[in-house]
Amino acid sequence: MELIKLLGILIVIIGFALKKDSILIILSAAVVTALVGGLGITGLLDTLGNSFVSNRSMAIFILIMLVTGTLERNGLKEAAANLIGRIKGASPGKIIGAYGVMRGIFAAFNVSFGGVAGFVRPIIMPMTTGAIEASGKEVNEEYLEDIKGMSSGMENIAWFFCQVLFVGGAGGLLVQSTLASLGYTVELIDLVKVEIPVGITAVIVAIIYYNLKDKKLIKKYYGNKKEEEKA
């Protein structure tokens, strides 16, 4: 009977394997786990309420998840796709690169958009899809999977290397405490100064890499289309 408490994990695995809505999967798994585990709906809400008060990061994540779901139901994906469709010359690689710059800047101020689930999936992915359709191509599922990987990669790179630019952030404090235990006393502002060129270089390299990769993918999945049209 104890194994039934792992039903929520099974729902997550099956849900993502079937490529269902990620927010719906997570919420369903949470509710089912609470029910089979004896926590109940009241206990689940009580736990979420305590987390909301004691853990601000968790609270922000929950709010972003609910807001994102509401916006998606009211046409967020369509609006993002239509917006990018009006921009001439837009491509998935360029959109991902632009997002990397924006993500890096906001990460330096420790501002999070909710990561892959909260921003990349509902905002960036529809934009890349809109760019493909605006160029007169049909969305190739294999190409779309590659774009998902590149978008998530840019999110991780920009956040990882730029969030330490925030003075007093968790990353900087960790480095400072580690160096202090080794006998090196450093100021947080000095760590930021050292990290600035590292963060900028990381984002630039990622932008160049993903743009080059995107061009190769376009040639791979759509390269023969022009030849077929001429024939």
mmCIF file of C-alpha atoms in Angstrom:
data_model
loop_
_atom_site.group_PDB
_atom_site.id
_atom_site.type_symbol
_atom_site.label_atom_id
_atom_site.label_comp_id
_atom_site.label_asym_id
_atom_site.label_seq_id
_atom_site.Cartn_x
_atom_site.Cartn_y
_atom_site.Cartn_z
ATOM 1 C CA MET A 1 0.000 0.000 0.000
ATOM 2 C CA GLU A 2 2.917 2.314 0.578
ATOM 3 C CA LEU A 3 3.748 2.201 -3.138
ATOM 4 C CA ILE A 4 0.467 3.907 -3.989
ATOM 5 C CA LYS A 5 1.938 7.096 -2.554
ATOM 6 C CA LEU A 6 4.276 7.150 -5.562
ATOM 7 C CA LEU A 7 1.309 7.491 -7.923
ATOM 8 C CA GLY A 8 2.081 11.181 -8.375
ATOM 9 C CA ILE A 9 5.515 10.345 -9.789
ATOM 10 C CA LEU A 10 3.895 7.949 -12.261
ATOM 11 C CA ILE A 11 1.517 10.708 -13.387
ATOM 12 C CA VAL A 12 4.455 13.048 -14.020
ATOM 13 C CA ILE A 13 6.352 10.419 -16.035
ATOM 14 C CA ILE A 14 3.350 9.435 -18.150
ATOM 15 C CA GLY A 15 2.233 13.035 -18.604
ATOM 16 C CA PHE A 16 5.567 14.254 -19.910
ATOM 17 C CA ALA A 17 6.005 11.118 -22.026
ATOM 18 C CA LEU A 18 2.667 11.917 -23.726
ATOM 19 C CA LYS A 19 3.715 15.597 -24.028
ATOM 20 C CA LYS A 20 0.697 16.887 -22.137
ATOM 21 C CA ASP A 21 0.445 20.335 -20.582
ATOM 22 C CA SER A 22 3.216 20.572 -17.974
ATOM 23 C CA ILE A 23 1.315 22.792 -15.562
ATOM 24 C CA LEU A 24 -1.700 20.458 -15.617
ATOM 25 C CA ILE A 25 0.594 17.463 -15.040
ATOM 26 C CA ILE A 26 2.257 19.026 -11.995
ATOM 27 C CA LEU A 27 -1.015 20.149 -10.439
ATOM 28 C CA SER A 28 -2.630 16.757 -11.057
ATOM 29 C CA ALA A 29 0.338 14.938 -9.534
ATOM 30 C CA ALA A 30 0.242 17.216 -6.481
ATOM 31 C CA VAL A 31 -3.478 16.674 -5.891
ATOM 32 C CA VAL A 32 -3.288 12.892 -6.399
ATOM 33 C CA THR A 33 -0.255 12.595 -4.098
ATOM 34 C CA ALA A 34 -2.071 14.569 -1.399
ATOM 35 C CA LEU A 35 -5.152 12.352 -1.662
ATOM 36 C CA VAL A 36 -3.443 8.946 -1.701
ATOM 37 C CA GLY A 37 -0.961 10.029 0.936
ATOM 38 C CA GLY A 38 -3.692 10.888 3.399
ATOM 39 C CA LEU A 39 -2.965 14.616 3.334
ATOM 40 C CA GLY A 40 -6.258 15.545 1.703
ATOM 41 C CA ILE A 41 -7.205 18.733 -0.088
ATOM 42 C CA THR A 42 -7.255 20.700 3.160
ATOM 43 C CA GLY A 43 -3.795 19.456 4.067
ATOM 44 C CA LEU A 44 -2.513 20.263 0.581
ATOM 45 C CA LEU A 45 -3.822 23.813 0.759
ATOM 46 C CA ASP A 46 -2.423 24.172 4.284
ATOM 47 C CA THR A 47 1.000 22.999 3.092
ATOM 48 C CA LEU A 48 0.924 25.391 0.145
ATOM 49 C CA GLY A 49 -0.114 28.202 2.479
ATOM 50 C CA ASN A 50 2.758 27.512 4.876
ATOM 51 C CA SER A 51 5.182 27.334 1.952
ATOM 52 C CA PHE A 52 3.812 30.624 0.667
ATOM 53 C CA VAL A 53 4.665 32.297 3.962
ATOM 54 C CA SER A 54 7.940 30.564 4.826
ATOM 55 C CA ASN A 55 9.447 30.215 1.346
ATOM 56 C CA ARG A 56 9.138 33.221 -0.918
ATOM 57 C CA SER A 57 10.763 31.494 -3.864
ATOM 58 C CA MET A 58 8.171 28.738 -3.745
ATOM 59 C CA ALA A 59 5.412 31.290 -3.434
ATOM 60 C CA ILE A 60 6.626 33.165 -6.497
ATOM 61 C CA PHE A 61 6.811 29.906 -8.450
ATOM 62 C CA ILE A 62 3.202 29.052 -7.566
ATOM 63 C CA LEU A 63 1.998 32.512 -8.555
ATOM 64 C CA ILE A 64 3.873 32.367 -11.873
ATOM 65 C CA MET A 65 2.459 28.912 -12.585
ATOM 66 C CA LEU A 66 -1.119 30.061 -11.973
ATOM 67 C CA VAL A 67 -0.709 33.308 -13.912
ATOM 68 C CA THR A 68 0.930 31.507 -16.837
ATOM 69 C CA GLY A 69 -1.881 28.963 -17.005
ATOM 70 C CA THR A 70 -4.498 31.729 -16.965
ATOM 71 C CA LEU A 71 -2.727 33.689 -19.696
ATOM 72 C CA GLU A 72 -2.344 30.581 -21.855
ATOM 73 C CA ARG A 73 -6.080 29.952 -21.668
ATOM 74 C CA ASN A 74 -6.689 33.500 -22.841
ATOM 75 C CA GLY A 75 -4.515 33.374 -25.960
ATOM 76 C CA LEU A 76 -0.982 34.069 -24.728
ATOM 77 C CA LYS A 77 0.585 31.616 -27.182
ATOM 78 C CA GLU A 78 -1.351 33.014 -30.136
ATOM 79 C CA ALA A 79 -0.462 36.601 -29.203
ATOM 80 C CA ALA A 80 3.243 35.767 -28.940
ATOM 81 C CA ALA A 81 3.217 33.963 -32.289
ATOM 82 C CA ASN A 82 1.385 36.831 -34.012
ATOM 83 C CA LEU A 83 3.799 39.375 -32.572
ATOM 84 C CA ILE A 84 6.916 37.616 -33.811
ATOM 85 C CA GLY A 85 5.234 36.918 -37.150
ATOM 86 C CA ARG A 86 5.187 40.662 -37.855
ATOM 87 C CA ILE A 87 8.958 40.964 -37.509
ATOM 88 C CA LYS A 88 10.749 40.401 -40.798
ATOM 89 C CA GLY A 89 13.818 38.168 -40.784
ATOM 90 C CA ALA A 90 13.039 36.675 -37.389
ATOM 91 C CA SER A 91 14.283 33.137 -36.807
ATOM 92 C CA PRO A 92 14.259 30.800 -33.809
ATOM 93 C CA GLY A 93 18.012 31.301 -33.363
ATOM 94 C CA LYS A 94 17.701 35.092 -33.270
ATOM 95 C CA ILE A 95 14.779 34.942 -30.857
ATOM 96 C CA ILE A 96 16.684 32.654 -28.525
ATOM 97 C CA GLY A 97 19.701 34.966 -28.741
ATOM 98 C CA ALA A 98 17.601 38.029 -27.920
ATOM 99 C CA TYR A 99 16.107 36.172 -24.975
ATOM 100 C CA GLY A 100 19.606 35.326 -23.757
ATOM 101 C CA VAL A 101 20.535 39.020 -23.640
ATOM 102 C CA MET A 102 17.318 39.948 -21.836
ATOM 103 C CA ARG A 103 17.652 37.008 -19.448
ATOM 104 C CA GLY A 104 21.233 37.920 -18.597
ATOM 105 C CA ILE A 105 20.363 41.552 -17.864
ATOM 106 C CA PHE A 106 17.466 40.688 -15.575
ATOM 107 C CA ALA A 107 19.434 37.884 -13.927
ATOM 108 C CA ALA A 108 22.033 40.479 -12.905
ATOM 109 C CA PHE A 109 19.266 42.106 -10.851
ATOM 110 C CA ASN A 110 18.146 38.695 -9.513
ATOM 111 C CA VAL A 111 14.826 38.908 -11.368
ATOM 112 C CA SER A 112 13.406 35.523 -12.338
ATOM 113 C CA PHE A 113 10.683 34.971 -14.943
ATOM 114 C CA GLY A 114 9.888 31.463 -13.785
ATOM 115 C CA GLY A 115 12.484 29.637 -15.861
ATOM 116 C CA VAL A 116 11.628 27.120 -18.552
ATOM 117 C CA ALA A 117 8.131 26.299 -17.293
ATOM 118 C CA GLY A 118 7.134 29.869 -16.443
ATOM 119 C CA PHE A 119 8.538 31.818 -19.404
ATOM 120 C CA VAL A 120 10.366 29.797 -22.052
ATOM 121 C CA ARG A 121 7.529 27.386 -22.741
ATOM 122 C CA PRO A 122 4.573 29.838 -22.786
ATOM 123 C CA ILE A 123 6.389 32.847 -24.328
ATOM 124 C CA ILE A 124 9.602 31.960 -26.164
ATOM 125 C CA MET A 125 8.429 28.722 -27.779
ATOM 126 C CA PRO A 126 5.330 30.286 -29.402
ATOM 127 C CA MET A 127 7.557 33.066 -30.708
ATOM 128 C CA THR A 128 9.945 30.599 -32.320
ATOM 129 C CA THR A 129 6.997 28.723 -33.800
ATOM 130 C CA GLY A 130 5.608 31.995 -35.144
ATOM 131 C CA ALA A 131 8.967 32.779 -36.743
ATOM 132 C CA ILE A 132 8.958 29.431 -38.549
ATOM 133 C CA GLU A 133 5.418 29.915 -39.833
ATOM 134 C CA ALA A 134 6.087 33.531 -40.827
ATOM 135 C CA SER A 135 8.893 32.344 -43.113
ATOM 136 C CA GLY A 136 6.407 30.167 -44.998
ATOM 137 C CA LYS A 137 7.539 26.855 -43.516
ATOM 138 C CA GLU A 138 5.597 24.197 -41.692
ATOM 139 C CA VAL A 139 6.649 23.390 -38.146
ATOM 140 C CA ASN A 140 8.759 20.232 -38.160
ATOM 141 C CA GLU A 141 8.331 18.293 -34.901
ATOM 142 C CA GLU A 142 11.974 17.170 -34.777
ATOM 143 C CA TYR A 143 13.124 20.742 -35.411
ATOM 144 C CA LEU A 144 10.770 21.940 -32.677
ATOM 145 C CA GLU A 145 12.322 19.508 -30.196
ATOM 146 C CA ASP A 146 15.772 20.921 -31.017
ATOM 147 C CA ILE A 147 14.459 24.444 -30.484
ATOM 148 C CA LYS A 148 13.099 23.432 -27.067
ATOM 149 C CA GLY A 149 16.559 22.216 -26.107
ATOM 150 C CA MET A 150 18.253 25.390 -27.337
ATOM 151 C CA SER A 151 15.747 27.636 -25.556
ATOM 152 C CA SER A 152 16.184 25.753 -22.287
ATOM 153 C CA GLY A 153 19.942 25.814 -22.728
ATOM 154 C CA MET A 154 19.970 29.581 -23.178
ATOM 155 C CA GLU A 155 17.822 29.986 -20.069
ATOM 156 C CA ASN A 156 20.257 27.922 -18.001
ATOM 157 C CA ILE A 157 23.403 29.578 -19.367
ATOM 158 C CA ALA A 158 22.191 33.157 -18.965
ATOM 159 C CA TRP A 159 20.801 32.547 -15.479
ATOM 160 C CA PHE A 160 23.769 30.521 -14.222
ATOM 161 C CA PHE A 161 26.464 32.962 -15.306
ATOM 162 C CA CYS A 162 24.610 36.245 -14.738
ATOM 163 C CA GLN A 163 22.684 35.732 -11.510
ATOM 164 C CA VAL A 164 25.975 35.911 -9.587
ATOM 165 C CA LEU A 165 26.304 39.518 -10.787
ATOM 166 C CA PHE A 166 23.707 40.405 -8.177
ATOM 167 C CA VAL A 167 25.501 41.605 -5.053
ATOM 168 C CA GLY A 168 24.260 39.540 -2.139
ATOM 169 C CA GLY A 169 22.857 36.764 -4.301
ATOM 170 C CA ALA A 170 23.096 33.127 -3.233
ATOM 171 C CA GLY A 171 25.870 32.369 -5.742
ATOM 172 C CA GLY A 172 28.087 35.217 -4.596
ATOM 173 C CA LEU A 173 27.551 34.436 -0.931
ATOM 174 C CA LEU A 174 28.460 30.797 -1.542
ATOM 175 C CA VAL A 175 31.723 31.739 -3.270
ATOM 176 C CA GLN A 176 32.541 34.284 -0.569
ATOM 177 C CA SER A 177 31.970 31.805 2.264
ATOM 178 C CA THR A 178 33.945 29.083 0.473
ATOM 179 C CA LEU A 179 36.930 31.392 -0.048
ATOM 180 C CA ALA A 180 36.684 32.576 3.572
ATOM 181 C CA SER A 181 36.986 28.989 4.798
ATOM 182 C CA LEU A 182 40.188 28.719 2.748
ATOM 183 C CA GLY A 183 41.616 31.870 4.297
ATOM 184 C CA TYR A 184 40.750 34.355 1.528
ATOM 185 C CA THR A 185 38.699 37.405 2.432
ATOM 186 C CA VAL A 186 36.912 38.957 -0.547
ATOM 187 C CA GLU A 187 34.163 41.524 -0.940
ATOM 188 C CA LEU A 188 31.016 40.719 -2.883
ATOM 189 C CA ILE A 189 31.494 43.713 -5.164
ATOM 190 C CA ASP A 190 34.948 42.394 -6.129
ATOM 191 C CA LEU A 191 33.430 39.026 -7.040
ATOM 192 C CA VAL A 192 30.892 40.809 -9.241
ATOM 193 C CA LYS A 193 33.631 42.735 -11.049
ATOM 194 C CA VAL A 194 35.440 39.502 -11.827
ATOM 195 C CA GLU A 195 32.261 37.778 -13.008
ATOM 196 C CA ILE A 196 31.079 40.541 -15.375
ATOM 197 C CA PRO A 197 33.350 39.578 -18.323
ATOM 198 C CA VAL A 198 32.646 35.885 -17.644
ATOM 199 C CA GLY A 199 28.872 36.392 -17.783
ATOM 200 C CA ILE A 200 29.030 38.545 -20.928
ATOM 201 C CA THR A 201 31.327 36.069 -22.679
ATOM 202 C CA ALA A 202 29.112 33.112 -21.752
ATOM 203 C CA VAL A 203 25.991 34.771 -23.188
ATOM 204 C CA ILE A 204 27.766 35.895 -26.382
ATOM 205 C CA VAL A 205 29.239 32.444 -26.996
ATOM 206 C CA ALA A 206 25.820 30.858 -26.396
ATOM 207 C CA ILE A 207 24.170 33.284 -28.846
ATOM 208 C CA ILE A 208 26.733 32.537 -31.568
ATOM 209 C CA TYR A 209 26.536 28.794 -30.972
ATOM 210 C CA TYR A 210 22.738 28.600 -31.043
ATOM 211 C CA ASN A 211 22.491 30.800 -34.132
ATOM 212 C CA LEU A 212 24.985 28.629 -36.003
ATOM 213 C CA LYS A 213 23.192 25.506 -34.826
ATOM 214 C CA ASP A 214 19.843 26.929 -35.875
ATOM 215 C CA LYS A 215 21.141 27.614 -39.391
ATOM 216 C CA LYS A 216 22.359 24.032 -39.654
ATOM 217 C CA LEU A 217 19.015 22.729 -38.443
ATOM 218 C CA ILE A 218 17.112 24.879 -40.932
ATOM 219 C CA LYS A 219 19.304 23.530 -43.715
ATOM 220 C CA LYS A 220 18.791 20.000 -42.407
ATOM 221 C CA TYR A 221 15.009 20.128 -42.154
ATOM 222 C CA TYR A 222 14.144 22.654 -44.867
ATOM 223 C CA GLY A 223 17.214 22.708 -47.117
ATOM 224 C CA ASN A 224 15.672 20.658 -49.908
ATOM 225 C CA LYS A 225 12.429 22.616 -49.955
ATOM 226 C CA LYS A 226 13.720 25.323 -52.297
ATOM 227 C CA GLU A 227 15.082 22.702 -54.678
ATOM 228 C CA GLU A 228 11.722 20.920 -54.691
ATOM 229 C CA GLU A 229 9.911 24.193 -55.409
ATOM 230 C CA LYS A 230 12.218 24.944 -58.349
ATOM 231 C CA ALA A 231 11.713 21.447 -59.728
#
